[in-house]
Amino acid sequence: MFRRDLIPWCDPLEAFAPLRDSPYALLLYSPDARWSYICANPVSVVTADVASDARHLDEIRAMTRRLGFERPSDAPPFCGGWAGLLSYEYGRALLPNLDSGPEREGWPDIALGLYPEVIAFDHIQQRAEYWRWSWGDTGKPSLRDMISLQAHAPLPPRLTHHAPRTTIARPEYEQSIARTVAYIHAGDCFQANISQRFDFDLEGAAHPYDLMRRLSGNSPAPFSAYFRLPHHALVSNSPERFLKVHVTPDGVHKVTTQPIKGTRPRGQAPDEDKRLAEELVTSEKDRAENLMIVDLMRNDLSRVSRPGSVKVPKLNALESYANVHHLVSTVTSELEEGRDALDVIQAAFPGGSITGAPKIRAMQIIAELEQEARGPYCGSLVWMSPDGNMESSILIRTVAMARQQDDRWTGHFRSGGGIVSDSVPSEEYQETLDKASAVIRALMEDNMPEPMDIAFKGSAQTASPEVSVRDRAFLLGDGCFETLRLSGGSIEGLDEHIALLRRSLSVLGINGIPQDETLRQALQQLAKRITGEAALRLTVSRGAGGRGADATSSEPLTVLSATPLSDTRPYAPMSVITASIRRNETSPLSQIKSTSYGDNLAARRQATEAGADESLMLNMAGRPACFAMGNLFLVTADGVWVTPPEEEGVRPGYMRASILLRLQQDGAPYEIRPVDYAELLQPGAQLFGANSLWGLRAVASLDGHLLAQTHQET
C-alpha cells in the first residue's frame, strides 16, 4: 500500500528549489510550527477555469473512496492525498444568487491534485520522511530524487526596481470605502471586505521562488506556501487558518477555524509596539469587526455540525507577527455523522473573514466595487487526507504571478480590510499599506540593504560599528561573546544566549552595556535583513581606554554581527583528534565564552593540520572536557547520556542546556559527571558535539578509532 523512508534532514525551503518550475509542485512551509510538506507528481488533477457548481468536490469524494488508505498510527498529519488551490471565485459556484463573476486572468477556480508522494518535515524532531502510496504511476522520477539537500543559490540583489503600482488611485479607493459604509448604513450588510490591487514586474532572471525565500526569511508566517501551475506561480505568506478538520481515533471529525480581524502595525520601539498592541486589544471597532465574522463562521459551521457542538474557545486573542499585530478568534465544532471535510468547504467557502456578513450580499458588493476577479487572493490552499483530515489557509498576504512569452514574470497582490459602519476611509487605506508592507519590502529591498553590523558604545547605539585600535578585546582579549543561529526567520535561544552573556560579563566585571530588551530588539532587527540561515554574533568588549590592568577610563563596546550560512543541519559526522592543549578547569574563563579564545583556536588548528575536523580538549586532570568548538556528550552502550560538569572546565552552552532539558522532558537517562577518556572508546559508545550552529553533531572517529553511529536524535 505505501512506502515510507527516512531521508536526511534539510530545510524544506532549500529542498524544494529544484521543483520550483514543476507543474503542480506544492510547498507548504511552516518552520515555526511542527510540519512542512513538499508534494509533486500528482496522478490526477481536478481543475476548472470557471466552475458553475460543486461537481468537482463530488468528483474528488468519489475518487477518494476508491483509494486504499489506512493511516499508520505514527504518520504525520498529511502523508498523501489531495492538495491545491481553491480560488476566491470558486465560492461563487457554491453559493446561491451569485453569477460567475468577473472575467478570470488565467487562474483556475479550482486546481486540486492527488499526490501519492509527499515529503513530511518535522521541525521539532528535525526528521524528514518520504511517503509513497500505490495510487498509480506518475511516470516521473521519484520525488525524493528530485529534491535538493544542498543550499540554494544566492538571491538576486533586488526582485524589482520599480515600486508595485496600485490599479486604483487613493481617492477612488477611499470612495469605495465610503460607498461600502453607505451600504452598511442602508442595511445591506454589517461588514464587507474591500481590497485594492498592486501590480509589479520581476527583474530579469528573478523568479517567483526568490520572493518565496525572501518572504519566508523576512516575515515567517504559519501558512507560507508556494504552488506552481503550468503558467502561473503562487507565493503565500498567510498568517490565517481557514478550516482544519481532525479525525479522532473514535471517528469524530473536529473542526477548527481561526478568523483574523483587527490589525495594527508593529512599533519601531518596544514602548510603541506595546502601545499599538494594547490599542488593538481595546479597540471597540476591531473587536466588533472580529465578533461579526465569528458569528458568521459559527453559522457556516452549524450547517454541517452536530447541534450544540459549535463553540468559541478564544475570542479576540492578540497574535503578533513580524510586521503586524492581529486579533484572532477560534471557533470549533464537531461534524454531523456522515459529513466530511468537503462538506465543510461547501458550507463555509470562501472564508467569512475575507468576505463580510451576510456573506452573499457582501460578495455582491465586493464584485461591484473591485470589478476584477480576485483569483487566488482570499481563496484557500488546502490539503486533505483520504481519511478525512484537512488543513487549509486563507490566501491573504499572497502574490499571484504569471510567466510571459519572453519568460519574464509579472505579478500582482491585493490588500484589504473589513469595512464596518464607523470605518474611516483614510484609515482603511493606510491599513492596506500596513498589510502589504512585507510583500513590498521583499520585492524592493536589496538583500543586504543596511550594514550587517550594529554597535553600541555604552548603552547608546552608534552610527558606525567601528572598533578602536586601542580596544581592550583586540589588545588583551578583555571581552566575551555569544554565537546564535538564525533559522527559518527566528533566532534560536535568544533569551538564553543573552542570559549567558550576562553571566560572562559578571565574571569579567564589565558593566554598562544596553538592556536585555534593547539587545533583543537589535538582534531581531539584524535578523530581518537576512534571508536564509545565518550565524549571529553578540560581542562585548570592555572598550578602548586605560593601559594594562587599568581600565577605569574605558566604555564598553557591544557589536552585533551576522554571517550568512550555506550549510544546513544535520552536519556530517566529524573526525576528531585529541589536542595537546588543555582546558584549565581552575580558571573562571573556562566557564564563559571569552574573546581570549586562543587555546580553542590552537586546538582546532591541530585538528586541521592532522586532517581531522575537530579537536577534543582534556582538562588539567586529563579528563575530556569539551571540543574546541562545542560541548561534549557521550552516549553509553546502555543508552545513558553523559556530559561533564562545569567544574571540569566546561562552558555551559545554550545547546548543552537545550539537550539536557529535552532529555529530562523525554524521561531519557542522563548523567552530569566527570568522564574518563577510556569511556569514549568503549564498544557501543557514541560521541556527539553540541553548539548553537551544529545543533547535535555525531563523532565518526576519535584518534583513529571508529565510533558507533546508530543514535540519530536526542
PDB file of N, CA and C in Angstrom, residues 581-583 596-605 628:
ATOM      1  N   ILE A 581      46.606  20.708  23.751  1.00  0.00           N
ATOM      2  CA  ILE A 581      46.291  21.902  24.540  1.00  0.00           C
ATOM      3  C   ILE A 581      45.188  21.564  25.537  1.00  0.00           C
ATOM      4  N   ARG A 582      45.389  21.923  26.794  1.00  0.00           N
ATOM      5  CA  ARG A 582      44.472  21.541  27.862  1.00  0.00           C
ATOM      6  C   ARG A 582      43.556  22.700  28.279  1.00  0.00           C
ATOM      7  N   ARG A 583      42.394  22.324  28.811  1.00  0.00           N
ATOM      8  CA  ARG A 583      41.484  23.284  29.441  1.00  0.00           C
ATOM      9  C   ARG A 583      41.889  23.445  30.907  1.00  0.00           C
ATOM     10  N   SER A 596      39.295  35.942  24.755  1.00  0.00           N
ATOM     11  CA  SER A 596      40.608  35.311  24.886  1.00  0.00           C
ATOM     12  C   SER A 596      40.435  33.841  24.510  1.00  0.00           C
ATOM     13  N   TYR A 597      40.382  33.600  23.208  1.00  0.00           N
ATOM     14  CA  TYR A 597      39.918  32.317  22.662  1.00  0.00           C
ATOM     15  C   TYR A 597      41.054  31.546  21.994  1.00  0.00           C
ATOM     16  N   GLY A 598      42.281  31.959  22.293  1.00  0.00           N
ATOM     17  CA  GLY A 598      43.421  31.399  21.585  1.00  0.00           C
ATOM     18  C   GLY A 598      43.605  29.912  21.772  1.00  0.00           C
ATOM     19  N   ASP A 599      43.357  29.388  22.990  1.00  0.00           N
ATOM     20  CA  ASP A 599      43.525  27.950  23.226  1.00  0.00           C
ATOM     21  C   ASP A 599      42.597  27.136  22.325  1.00  0.00           C
ATOM     22  N   ASN A 600      41.337  27.558  22.229  1.00  0.00           N
ATOM     23  CA  ASN A 600      40.384  26.824  21.395  1.00  0.00           C
ATOM     24  C   ASN A 600      40.787  26.859  19.931  1.00  0.00           C
ATOM     25  N   LEU A 601      41.222  28.028  19.468  1.00  0.00           N
ATOM     26  CA  LEU A 601      41.624  28.147  18.065  1.00  0.00           C
ATOM     27  C   LEU A 601      42.869  27.313  17.783  1.00  0.00           C
ATOM     28  N   ALA A 602      43.804  27.302  18.719  1.00  0.00           N
ATOM     29  CA  ALA A 602      45.017  26.500  18.528  1.00  0.00           C
ATOM     30  C   ALA A 602      44.675  25.011  18.509  1.00  0.00           C
ATOM     31  N   ALA A 603      43.734  24.592  19.350  1.00  0.00           N
ATOM     32  CA  ALA A 603      43.311  23.191  19.355  1.00  0.00           C
ATOM     33  C   ALA A 603      42.652  22.820  18.032  1.00  0.00           C
ATOM     34  N   ARG A 604      41.807  23.709  17.518  1.00  0.00           N
ATOM     35  CA  ARG A 604      41.180  23.436  16.215  1.00  0.00           C
ATOM     36  C   ARG A 604      42.247  23.379  15.122  1.00  0.00           C
ATOM     37  N   ARG A 605      43.271  24.224  15.204  1.00  0.00           N
ATOM     38  CA  ARG A 605      44.341  24.212  14.203  1.00  0.00           C
ATOM     39  C   ARG A 605      45.075  22.883  14.208  1.00  0.00           C
ATOM     40  N   ALA A 628      36.910  21.708  20.811  1.00  0.00           N
ATOM     41  CA  ALA A 628      37.409  23.066  20.605  1.00  0.00           C
ATOM     42  C   ALA A 628      36.272  24.040  20.356  1.00  0.00           C
TER      43      ALA A 628
END
